[in-house]
Amino acid sequence: EAQNDLMDKARDITVQRSCLIDGSTTGSVGAYILTSLDPDHLIPQTFGAGWQSAATAENIVNLNEAASNGSYFYLFDGALEMGNDTVLIQLDQLQYKENDIDRLQAAGEKLGYHLIDRNQKYALFHMPVNGNFGVVTHFDGIGIGTSSELMSLVEPDLKKGKSDNLNDYSYKELSQYKVIYLAGFSYDDKDTAEQLLLKLSRAGVYIVINGDGIPADDKTHNQEILGVTTHSISFENGYPILYVGNTEYDSALFDPDEKGQWKTVYFSGLDQTTGHLYDEGVQLDFMGTAQNDHICFIGLNLAYHYYLTHDVVVGKIMDQVLFQYLNEIPTRELVPISVKYGKNRIEITTNQNHVNTTLAYHDIFESKQKIQQTHHLLYVNSGTTVITMKYPYLLQGSLLSLVALIGSILLIAICQRKVKRGKS
């Protein structure tokens, strides 16, 4: 009943789209109550039954993960990116349950969401908007690689790149960012990738390379880039004392859910060491620069530790390397947008360029106007964009189905004829 009361209120105040953060605990029931209980007032929703097959499934997973991990800036920023003016959150999904309501509210206010109502189980947030809206966004940083998105959950101002492969990016594309964070990246041509990083760094872009996940060199088989090589090391329970500059850092223990040894890397080949530790009296370098002061390497899987624990001590180290170049949230501007739906057709009108329509992008979309996708969402430019939907291999699939149907009919006819002959 407490749930239904706030869902009723959420339906009444939603203008464009609502978002139910419940860890899928209510299944299709919650989605139905929030969106479809009143047939005269249907409310679009980001989540829903069968969301695993949605084009935005990754976005949905990240929103739930942000709630459970305490990444509340990302939670509301991600909800806004997906066009939600209303967010209903089950308190049990928060990192510290109802004890996190103050942190949750502070993050919501930062993004423009106000706490409208709450009870023992749920909190309802809403952002005042007028009609349908799209979002124009500026990110200060970009993350490239399979592990880079973890830092986006901590720092939403770090955009997840379109590809994990460095060779898929141009200098023009990457030079617009203040910082590039590489974690679990790849390349097809190492020399080209290194030259790109050097050119960007010399132009003033800060390059931060996470040592865990640097690809192995094809010739030497060492995990090495720009002359810096990684070496394996492991810890139990926690890090030893870490030295950064003239400061000692005694970090928190590892996340208790991380069983066994903490396997990670340190470096050799740094031009300047900014962070080190001692292992059996031997100095090992885990942080420093190479080639120039704008290319920084960080090891020990510190980024992942910070993501898991929000360790304040490690946060201070990460701030020196990465966070200082980013804002708490990206710059987002809400702009009016008109969306009309027809049969296999969507017509979108806006007066600005590079507008996130907050609609899911699908590979069956075709348009004479320029369309793009970022974070699985559809982007359009100023004016009217007409999108049609062309299903791939429709003709081939239809012909194959027709052949299969004819073959089935012939097979049935042959079987029936044999049965009749047998009876006679």
Short mmCIF file of C-alpha atoms in Angstrom, two decimals:
data_model
loop_
_atom_site.label_atom_id
_atom_site.label_comp_id
_atom_site.label_asym_id
_atom_site.label_seq_id
_atom_site.Cartn_x
_atom_site.Cartn_y
_atom_site.Cartn_z
CA GLU A 1 0.00 0.00 0.00
CA ALA A 2 2.85 2.39 0.84
CA GLN A 3 4.36 1.56 -2.53
CA ASN A 4 1.09 2.15 -4.36
CA ASP A 5 0.53 5.53 -2.71
CA LEU A 6 3.79 6.93 -4.03
CA MET A 7 3.27 5.26 -7.41
CA ASP A 8 -0.09 7.04 -7.67
CA LYS A 9 1.64 10.32 -6.90
CA ALA A 10 4.44 9.53 -9.37
CA ARG A 11 1.89 8.97 -12.14
CA ASP A 12 0.22 12.28 -11.35
CA ILE A 13 3.40 14.37 -11.51
CA THR A 14 5.29 12.67 -14.37
CA VAL A 15 5.52 14.78 -17.52
CA GLN A 16 7.85 12.82 -19.83
CA ARG A 17 9.07 9.60 -18.22
CA SER A 18 9.38 7.90 -14.85
CA CYS A 19 12.04 5.63 -13.41
CA LEU A 20 11.49 2.98 -10.73
CA ILE A 21 14.70 1.95 -8.94
CA ASP A 22 13.72 -1.25 -7.17
CA GLY A 23 16.35 -3.78 -8.24
CA SER A 24 13.58 -5.58 -10.17
CA THR A 25 12.17 -6.78 -6.82
CA THR A 26 8.63 -5.85 -7.86
CA GLY A 27 8.98 -7.47 -11.28
CA SER A 28 6.38 -6.56 -13.86
CA VAL A 29 3.88 -5.61 -11.13
CA GLY A 30 5.72 -2.41 -10.21
CA ALA A 31 6.10 -1.38 -13.82
CA TYR A 32 2.39 -2.00 -14.45
CA ILE A 33 1.22 -0.05 -11.41
CA LEU A 34 3.48 2.89 -12.21
CA THR A 35 2.68 3.13 -15.92
CA SER A 36 -0.54 1.42 -16.92
CA LEU A 37 -3.01 1.29 -14.05
CA ASP A 38 -5.05 4.10 -15.56
CA PRO A 39 -5.67 3.43 -19.28
CA ASP A 40 -6.48 7.11 -19.81
CA HIS A 41 -3.19 8.25 -18.33
CA LEU A 42 -0.38 5.95 -19.49
CA ILE A 43 3.07 6.95 -18.27
CA PRO A 44 6.25 6.08 -20.20
CA GLN A 45 8.89 4.44 -18.03
CA THR A 46 12.59 3.71 -18.39
CA PHE A 47 12.35 0.26 -16.82
CA GLY A 48 9.77 -2.49 -17.32
CA ALA A 49 9.26 -6.21 -17.73
CA GLY A 50 11.78 -7.77 -20.10
CA TRP A 51 14.18 -4.85 -19.80
CA GLN A 52 17.10 -7.29 -20.29
CA SER A 53 16.36 -7.26 -24.02
CA ALA A 54 16.16 -3.47 -24.27
CA ALA A 55 18.72 -1.48 -26.24
CA THR A 56 19.29 0.48 -23.02
CA ALA A 57 19.77 -2.60 -20.81
CA GLU A 58 23.30 -1.47 -19.91
CA ASN A 59 21.99 1.93 -18.82
CA ILE A 60 19.37 0.25 -16.64
CA VAL A 61 21.94 -2.04 -15.01
CA ASN A 62 24.14 0.98 -14.28
CA LEU A 63 21.29 2.85 -12.59
CA ASN A 64 20.58 -0.08 -10.29
CA GLU A 65 24.30 -0.54 -9.63
CA ALA A 66 24.71 3.16 -8.84
CA ALA A 67 21.98 2.87 -6.22
CA SER A 68 23.52 -0.15 -4.48
CA ASN A 69 27.04 1.29 -4.72
CA GLY A 70 26.13 4.68 -3.29
CA SER A 71 26.95 6.53 -6.53
CA TYR A 72 23.97 8.86 -6.21
CA PHE A 73 25.26 11.61 -8.51
CA TYR A 74 25.44 9.03 -11.29
CA LEU A 75 22.02 7.69 -10.31
CA PHE A 76 20.25 11.00 -10.90
CA ASP A 77 22.48 12.05 -13.78
CA GLY A 78 21.79 8.74 -15.53
CA ALA A 79 18.07 9.12 -14.89
CA LEU A 80 18.17 12.60 -16.43
CA GLU A 81 20.17 11.38 -19.43
CA MET A 82 17.38 8.85 -20.09
CA GLY A 83 14.71 11.55 -19.94
CA ASN A 84 13.18 10.89 -16.53
CA ASP A 85 11.62 13.83 -14.73
CA THR A 86 10.33 11.49 -11.99
CA VAL A 87 12.39 8.96 -10.03
CA LEU A 88 10.92 6.57 -7.45
CA ILE A 89 13.54 4.77 -5.36
CA GLN A 90 13.15 1.78 -3.07
CA LEU A 91 15.23 2.61 0.00
CA ASP A 92 16.37 -1.00 0.44
CA GLN A 93 18.28 -0.64 -2.84
CA LEU A 94 20.53 2.10 -1.44
CA GLN A 95 24.03 1.32 -0.18
CA TYR A 96 23.12 2.01 3.44
CA LYS A 97 19.35 1.70 3.08
CA GLU A 98 17.29 4.47 4.73
CA ASN A 99 20.43 5.88 6.40
CA ASP A 100 21.47 7.22 2.99
CA ILE A 101 18.42 9.40 2.44
CA ASP A 102 20.30 12.64 3.21
CA ARG A 103 23.10 11.81 0.74
CA LEU A 104 20.50 10.74 -1.79
CA GLN A 105 18.55 13.97 -1.40
CA ALA A 106 21.68 16.12 -1.68
CA ALA A 107 22.66 14.39 -4.93
CA GLY A 108 19.14 14.78 -6.30
CA GLU A 109 19.09 18.51 -5.52
CA LYS A 110 22.43 18.93 -7.31
CA LEU A 111 20.81 17.58 -10.49
CA GLY A 112 17.54 19.50 -10.01
CA TYR A 113 15.44 16.67 -8.54
CA HIS A 114 13.42 17.55 -5.44
CA LEU A 115 12.27 15.10 -2.80
CA ILE A 116 8.49 15.23 -3.18
CA ASP A 117 7.50 12.55 -0.69
CA ARG A 118 8.84 9.50 1.13
CA ASN A 119 7.74 6.72 3.44
CA GLN A 120 9.50 3.85 5.16
CA LYS A 121 10.12 2.01 1.89
CA TYR A 122 10.29 4.53 -0.95
CA ALA A 123 11.44 8.06 -1.81
CA LEU A 124 9.88 10.04 -4.67
CA PHE A 125 11.89 12.67 -6.57
CA HIS A 126 10.71 15.00 -9.33
CA MET A 127 12.23 17.62 -11.61
CA PRO A 128 9.87 20.38 -12.80
CA VAL A 129 9.75 20.41 -16.62
CA ASN A 130 7.48 21.85 -19.30
CA GLY A 131 6.59 19.26 -21.91
CA ASN A 132 8.93 16.87 -23.66
CA PHE A 133 12.63 17.60 -23.46
CA GLY A 134 15.95 16.47 -24.85
CA VAL A 135 19.36 16.97 -23.29
CA VAL A 136 22.48 18.74 -24.56
CA THR A 137 25.54 17.61 -22.61
CA HIS A 138 29.19 18.57 -22.22
CA PHE A 139 31.64 16.09 -20.66
CA ASP A 140 35.10 17.13 -19.46
CA GLY A 141 36.48 13.60 -19.68
CA ILE A 142 36.14 10.41 -21.67
CA GLY A 143 36.81 6.84 -20.54
CA ILE A 144 38.07 4.28 -23.05
CA GLY A 145 38.25 0.58 -22.25
CA THR A 146 36.26 -2.25 -20.74
CA SER A 147 36.91 -1.08 -17.16
CA SER A 148 36.57 2.66 -17.69
CA GLU A 149 32.85 2.73 -16.98
CA LEU A 150 33.47 1.95 -13.31
CA MET A 151 34.98 5.42 -12.97
CA SER A 152 32.00 6.90 -14.81
CA LEU A 153 29.79 5.54 -12.04
CA VAL A 154 31.96 7.41 -9.54
CA GLU A 155 32.50 10.51 -11.71
CA PRO A 156 29.59 11.04 -14.13
CA ASP A 157 31.58 13.79 -15.89
CA LEU A 158 33.61 10.97 -17.44
CA LYS A 159 31.83 9.92 -20.63
CA LYS A 160 32.00 6.26 -21.67
CA GLY A 161 33.64 6.08 -25.08
CA LYS A 162 31.96 4.50 -28.09
CA SER A 163 34.73 1.91 -28.49
CA ASP A 164 37.38 0.21 -26.36
CA ASN A 165 39.84 0.38 -29.26
CA LEU A 166 42.10 3.46 -29.34
CA ASN A 167 42.47 3.21 -33.11
CA ASP A 168 38.75 3.91 -33.52
CA TYR A 169 39.25 7.52 -32.35
CA SER A 170 40.63 10.58 -34.10
CA TYR A 171 42.72 13.39 -32.66
CA LYS A 172 39.92 15.86 -33.43
CA GLU A 173 37.41 13.77 -31.49
CA LEU A 174 39.54 13.28 -28.39
CA SER A 175 41.15 16.73 -28.23
CA GLN A 176 37.86 18.26 -27.05
CA TYR A 177 38.25 16.64 -23.61
CA LYS A 178 40.34 17.79 -20.65
CA VAL A 179 41.23 14.25 -19.61
CA ILE A 180 41.21 10.78 -21.18
CA TYR A 181 41.04 7.78 -18.86
CA LEU A 182 42.26 4.46 -20.31
CA ALA A 183 41.30 1.25 -18.49
CA GLY A 184 41.11 -2.08 -20.27
CA PHE A 185 41.64 -0.48 -23.68
CA SER A 186 42.89 -2.16 -26.84
CA TYR A 187 44.45 -1.19 -30.17
CA ASP A 188 45.01 -2.64 -33.64
CA ASP A 189 48.15 -0.62 -34.34
CA LYS A 190 50.28 0.17 -31.29
CA ASP A 191 52.48 2.80 -32.97
CA THR A 192 49.44 4.75 -34.18
CA ALA A 193 47.80 4.54 -30.74
CA GLU A 194 50.96 5.78 -29.01
CA GLN A 195 51.41 8.65 -31.45
CA LEU A 196 47.80 9.70 -30.87
CA LEU A 197 48.32 9.75 -27.09
CA LEU A 198 51.54 11.72 -27.43
CA LYS A 199 49.95 14.29 -29.74
CA LEU A 200 47.00 14.74 -27.39
CA SER A 201 49.22 15.10 -24.32
CA ARG A 202 51.44 17.68 -26.01
CA ALA A 203 48.29 19.66 -26.85
CA GLY A 204 47.39 19.83 -23.16
CA VAL A 205 45.04 16.86 -22.74
CA TYR A 206 45.74 14.80 -19.61
CA ILE A 207 46.07 11.07 -20.28
CA VAL A 208 45.50 8.76 -17.30
CA ILE A 209 46.38 5.11 -17.93
CA ASN A 210 45.21 2.41 -15.53
CA GLY A 211 47.97 -0.20 -15.39
CA ASP A 212 45.56 -3.09 -14.83
CA GLY A 213 44.47 -4.06 -18.33
CA ILE A 214 47.21 -2.54 -20.49
CA PRO A 215 47.26 -4.78 -23.60
CA ALA A 216 50.21 -7.11 -24.17
CA ASP A 217 52.67 -6.15 -26.87
CA ASP A 218 52.53 -8.54 -29.85
CA LYS A 219 56.33 -8.82 -30.07
CA THR A 220 57.50 -8.87 -26.44
CA HIS A 221 54.24 -10.15 -24.89
CA ASN A 222 54.83 -7.67 -22.06
CA GLN A 223 52.01 -5.43 -20.91
CA GLU A 224 53.69 -2.22 -22.00
CA ILE A 225 52.87 1.10 -23.62
CA LEU A 226 54.86 4.32 -24.10
CA GLY A 227 57.90 2.60 -22.60
CA VAL A 228 56.18 1.74 -19.31
CA THR A 229 55.88 -1.94 -18.38
CA THR A 230 53.62 -3.53 -15.76
CA HIS A 231 54.64 -6.22 -13.27
CA SER A 232 52.33 -8.45 -11.24
CA ILE A 233 51.92 -8.15 -7.48
CA SER A 234 49.25 -9.27 -5.03
CA PHE A 235 48.08 -8.26 -1.56
CA GLU A 236 45.84 -9.70 1.11
CA ASN A 237 43.28 -7.73 3.13
CA GLY A 238 44.68 -4.31 2.21
CA TYR A 239 47.48 -2.21 0.76
CA PRO A 240 50.69 -1.47 2.65
CA ILE A 241 51.48 2.18 3.41
CA LEU A 242 51.41 4.14 0.15
CA TYR A 243 53.72 7.08 -0.45
CA VAL A 244 52.61 9.88 -2.77
CA GLY A 245 54.99 12.80 -2.86
CA ASN A 246 55.92 13.53 0.75
CA THR A 247 52.67 12.11 2.17
CA GLU A 248 51.95 8.69 3.64
CA TYR A 249 48.55 7.14 2.92
CA ASP A 250 47.10 4.37 5.08
CA SER A 251 44.10 3.20 3.07
CA ALA A 252 41.04 1.24 4.09
CA LEU A 253 40.94 -2.55 3.87
CA PHE A 254 39.74 -4.20 0.69
CA ASP A 255 36.04 -4.80 0.14
CA PRO A 256 35.07 -7.91 2.19
CA ASP A 257 33.27 -9.38 -0.83
CA GLU A 258 36.59 -9.52 -2.71
CA LYS A 259 37.79 -12.92 -1.53
CA GLY A 260 41.36 -14.14 -1.86
CA GLN A 261 44.34 -12.16 -3.03
CA TRP A 262 44.13 -8.71 -4.58
CA LYS A 263 46.01 -9.21 -7.85
CA THR A 264 47.29 -6.08 -9.53
CA VAL A 265 50.37 -4.38 -11.02
CA TYR A 266 53.17 -1.89 -10.41
CA PHE A 267 55.44 -0.22 -13.02
CA SER A 268 58.93 0.04 -14.39
CA GLY A 269 60.00 2.58 -16.99
CA LEU A 270 58.36 5.68 -15.52
CA ASP A 271 60.21 8.92 -16.22
CA GLN A 272 59.06 10.41 -12.94
CA THR A 273 57.70 8.47 -9.96
CA THR A 274 54.97 10.16 -7.93
CA GLY A 275 53.73 7.17 -5.92
CA HIS A 276 55.51 4.15 -4.46
CA LEU A 277 55.36 1.47 -1.75
CA TYR A 278 57.83 -0.91 -0.14
CA ASP A 279 57.60 -4.68 -0.49
CA GLU A 280 60.14 -6.53 1.65
CA GLY A 281 62.28 -3.41 1.65
CA VAL A 282 62.21 -2.96 -2.13
CA GLN A 283 60.67 0.22 -3.57
CA LEU A 284 57.95 -0.47 -6.13
CA ASP A 285 56.45 2.34 -8.22
CA PHE A 286 52.67 2.40 -8.63
CA MET A 287 52.16 5.93 -9.96
CA GLY A 288 54.07 8.36 -12.14
CA THR A 289 54.47 9.99 -15.53
CA ALA A 290 56.11 9.01 -18.81
CA GLN A 291 57.05 10.94 -21.97
CA ASN A 292 55.72 14.19 -20.43
CA ASP A 293 53.84 15.47 -17.39
CA HIS A 294 50.46 15.02 -19.11
CA ILE A 295 50.68 11.22 -19.32
CA CYS A 296 50.13 9.58 -15.93
CA PHE A 297 50.11 5.89 -15.02
CA ILE A 298 48.32 4.52 -11.95
CA GLY A 299 48.50 0.92 -10.73
CA LEU A 300 47.50 -1.27 -7.76
CA ASN A 301 43.93 -1.33 -9.09
CA LEU A 302 43.34 1.76 -6.95
CA ALA A 303 40.48 2.88 -9.17
CA TYR A 304 38.56 -0.37 -8.61
CA HIS A 305 39.25 -0.25 -4.87
CA TYR A 306 37.85 3.29 -4.76
CA TYR A 307 34.79 2.24 -6.75
CA LEU A 308 34.08 -0.60 -4.30
CA THR A 309 34.80 1.19 -1.02
CA HIS A 310 34.66 4.97 -1.64
CA ASP A 311 37.82 4.97 0.48
CA VAL A 312 38.48 8.63 1.36
CA VAL A 313 42.25 8.07 1.52
CA VAL A 314 42.44 6.51 -1.95
CA GLY A 315 40.01 9.18 -3.13
CA LYS A 316 42.67 11.79 -2.30
CA ILE A 317 45.17 9.94 -4.48
CA MET A 318 42.66 9.58 -7.32
CA ASP A 319 41.91 13.29 -7.02
CA GLN A 320 45.53 14.14 -7.78
CA VAL A 321 45.55 11.89 -10.82
CA LEU A 322 42.07 12.10 -12.33
CA PHE A 323 39.26 13.69 -10.34
CA GLN A 324 40.77 17.19 -10.28
CA TYR A 325 40.10 17.49 -14.01
CA LEU A 326 36.43 16.56 -13.70
CA ASN A 327 33.30 18.08 -12.23
CA GLU A 328 30.92 16.17 -9.97
CA ILE A 329 28.45 16.01 -12.85
CA PRO A 330 28.58 16.88 -16.56
CA THR A 331 27.01 20.08 -17.83
CA ARG A 332 23.50 19.23 -19.02
CA GLU A 333 20.98 21.61 -20.60
CA LEU A 334 17.33 20.62 -21.08
CA VAL A 335 15.94 21.73 -24.45
CA PRO A 336 12.41 21.49 -25.87
CA ILE A 337 11.81 18.64 -28.26
CA SER A 338 8.85 17.41 -30.28
CA VAL A 339 8.44 13.70 -31.03
CA LYS A 340 5.74 12.33 -33.33
CA TYR A 341 5.24 8.63 -33.99
CA GLY A 342 3.85 7.04 -37.13
CA LYS A 343 3.91 3.59 -38.66
CA ASN A 344 7.60 2.59 -38.74
CA ARG A 345 8.41 6.29 -38.51
CA ILE A 346 9.56 8.80 -35.90
CA GLU A 347 9.67 12.56 -36.52
CA ILE A 348 11.80 14.59 -34.11
CA THR A 349 12.06 18.39 -34.06
CA THR A 350 14.45 20.48 -31.99
CA ASN A 351 16.24 23.81 -32.32
CA GLN A 352 19.71 22.76 -31.16
CA ASN A 353 22.50 20.50 -32.36
CA HIS A 354 23.72 17.25 -30.83
CA VAL A 355 20.57 16.75 -28.78
CA ASN A 356 20.09 13.55 -26.83
CA THR A 357 16.47 12.70 -27.57
CA THR A 358 16.43 10.34 -24.53
CA LEU A 359 15.04 7.68 -26.90
CA ALA A 360 16.82 4.36 -27.28
CA TYR A 361 18.91 4.02 -30.43
CA HIS A 362 18.29 0.96 -32.62
CA ASP A 363 20.36 -0.29 -35.53
CA ILE A 364 17.25 -0.46 -37.69
CA PHE A 365 16.97 3.36 -37.67
CA GLU A 366 17.56 5.09 -41.00
CA SER A 367 17.43 8.81 -41.77
CA LYS A 368 18.46 11.26 -44.47
CA GLN A 369 19.44 13.57 -41.63
CA LYS A 370 22.44 12.90 -39.42
CA ILE A 371 21.72 10.67 -36.43
CA GLN A 372 24.14 9.29 -33.84
CA GLN A 373 24.14 7.20 -30.71
CA THR A 374 25.89 7.78 -27.41
CA HIS A 375 25.32 5.59 -24.35
CA HIS A 376 22.73 3.67 -26.43
CA LEU A 377 20.60 6.82 -26.86
CA LEU A 378 19.58 8.60 -30.07
CA TYR A 379 21.13 11.99 -30.90
CA VAL A 380 19.85 14.41 -33.56
CA ASN A 381 20.71 17.91 -34.80
CA SER A 382 18.70 21.10 -35.19
CA GLY A 383 15.59 20.99 -37.36
CA THR A 384 13.31 18.07 -38.13
CA THR A 385 14.78 14.59 -38.29
CA VAL A 386 12.68 11.88 -39.90
CA ILE A 387 13.62 8.34 -38.93
CA THR A 388 12.29 5.26 -40.67
CA MET A 389 12.78 1.69 -39.55
CA LYS A 390 14.21 -0.78 -42.01
CA TYR A 391 14.40 -4.34 -40.82
CA PRO A 392 17.60 -6.06 -42.02
CA TYR A 393 17.31 -9.10 -44.29
CA LEU A 394 13.52 -8.73 -44.45
CA LEU A 395 13.36 -9.99 -48.07
CA GLN A 396 15.83 -12.81 -47.44
CA GLY A 397 14.02 -13.84 -44.28
CA SER A 398 10.65 -13.79 -46.01
CA LEU A 399 11.94 -15.92 -48.90
CA LEU A 400 13.52 -18.40 -46.48
CA SER A 401 10.26 -18.64 -44.53
CA LEU A 402 8.33 -19.17 -47.77
CA VAL A 403 10.71 -21.95 -48.90
CA ALA A 404 10.42 -23.58 -45.47
CA LEU A 405 6.62 -23.38 -45.64
CA ILE A 406 6.51 -24.93 -49.13
CA GLY A 407 8.94 -27.64 -48.02
CA SER A 408 6.78 -28.42 -44.97
CA ILE A 409 3.65 -28.69 -47.13
CA LEU A 410 5.40 -31.03 -49.59
CA LEU A 411 6.76 -33.17 -46.76
CA ILE A 412 3.31 -33.50 -45.18
CA ALA A 413 1.79 -34.39 -48.58
CA ILE A 414 4.44 -37.09 -49.20
CA CYS A 415 3.93 -38.56 -45.75
CA GLN A 416 0.16 -38.64 -46.18
CA ARG A 417 0.55 -40.39 -49.60
CA LYS A 418 2.81 -43.05 -48.08
CA VAL A 419 0.31 -43.66 -45.27
CA LYS A 420 -2.51 -44.14 -47.80
CA ARG A 421 -0.42 -46.59 -49.83
CA GLY A 422 0.35 -48.55 -46.70
CA LYS A 423 -3.31 -48.88 -45.84
CA SER A 424 -4.18 -50.06 -49.34
#
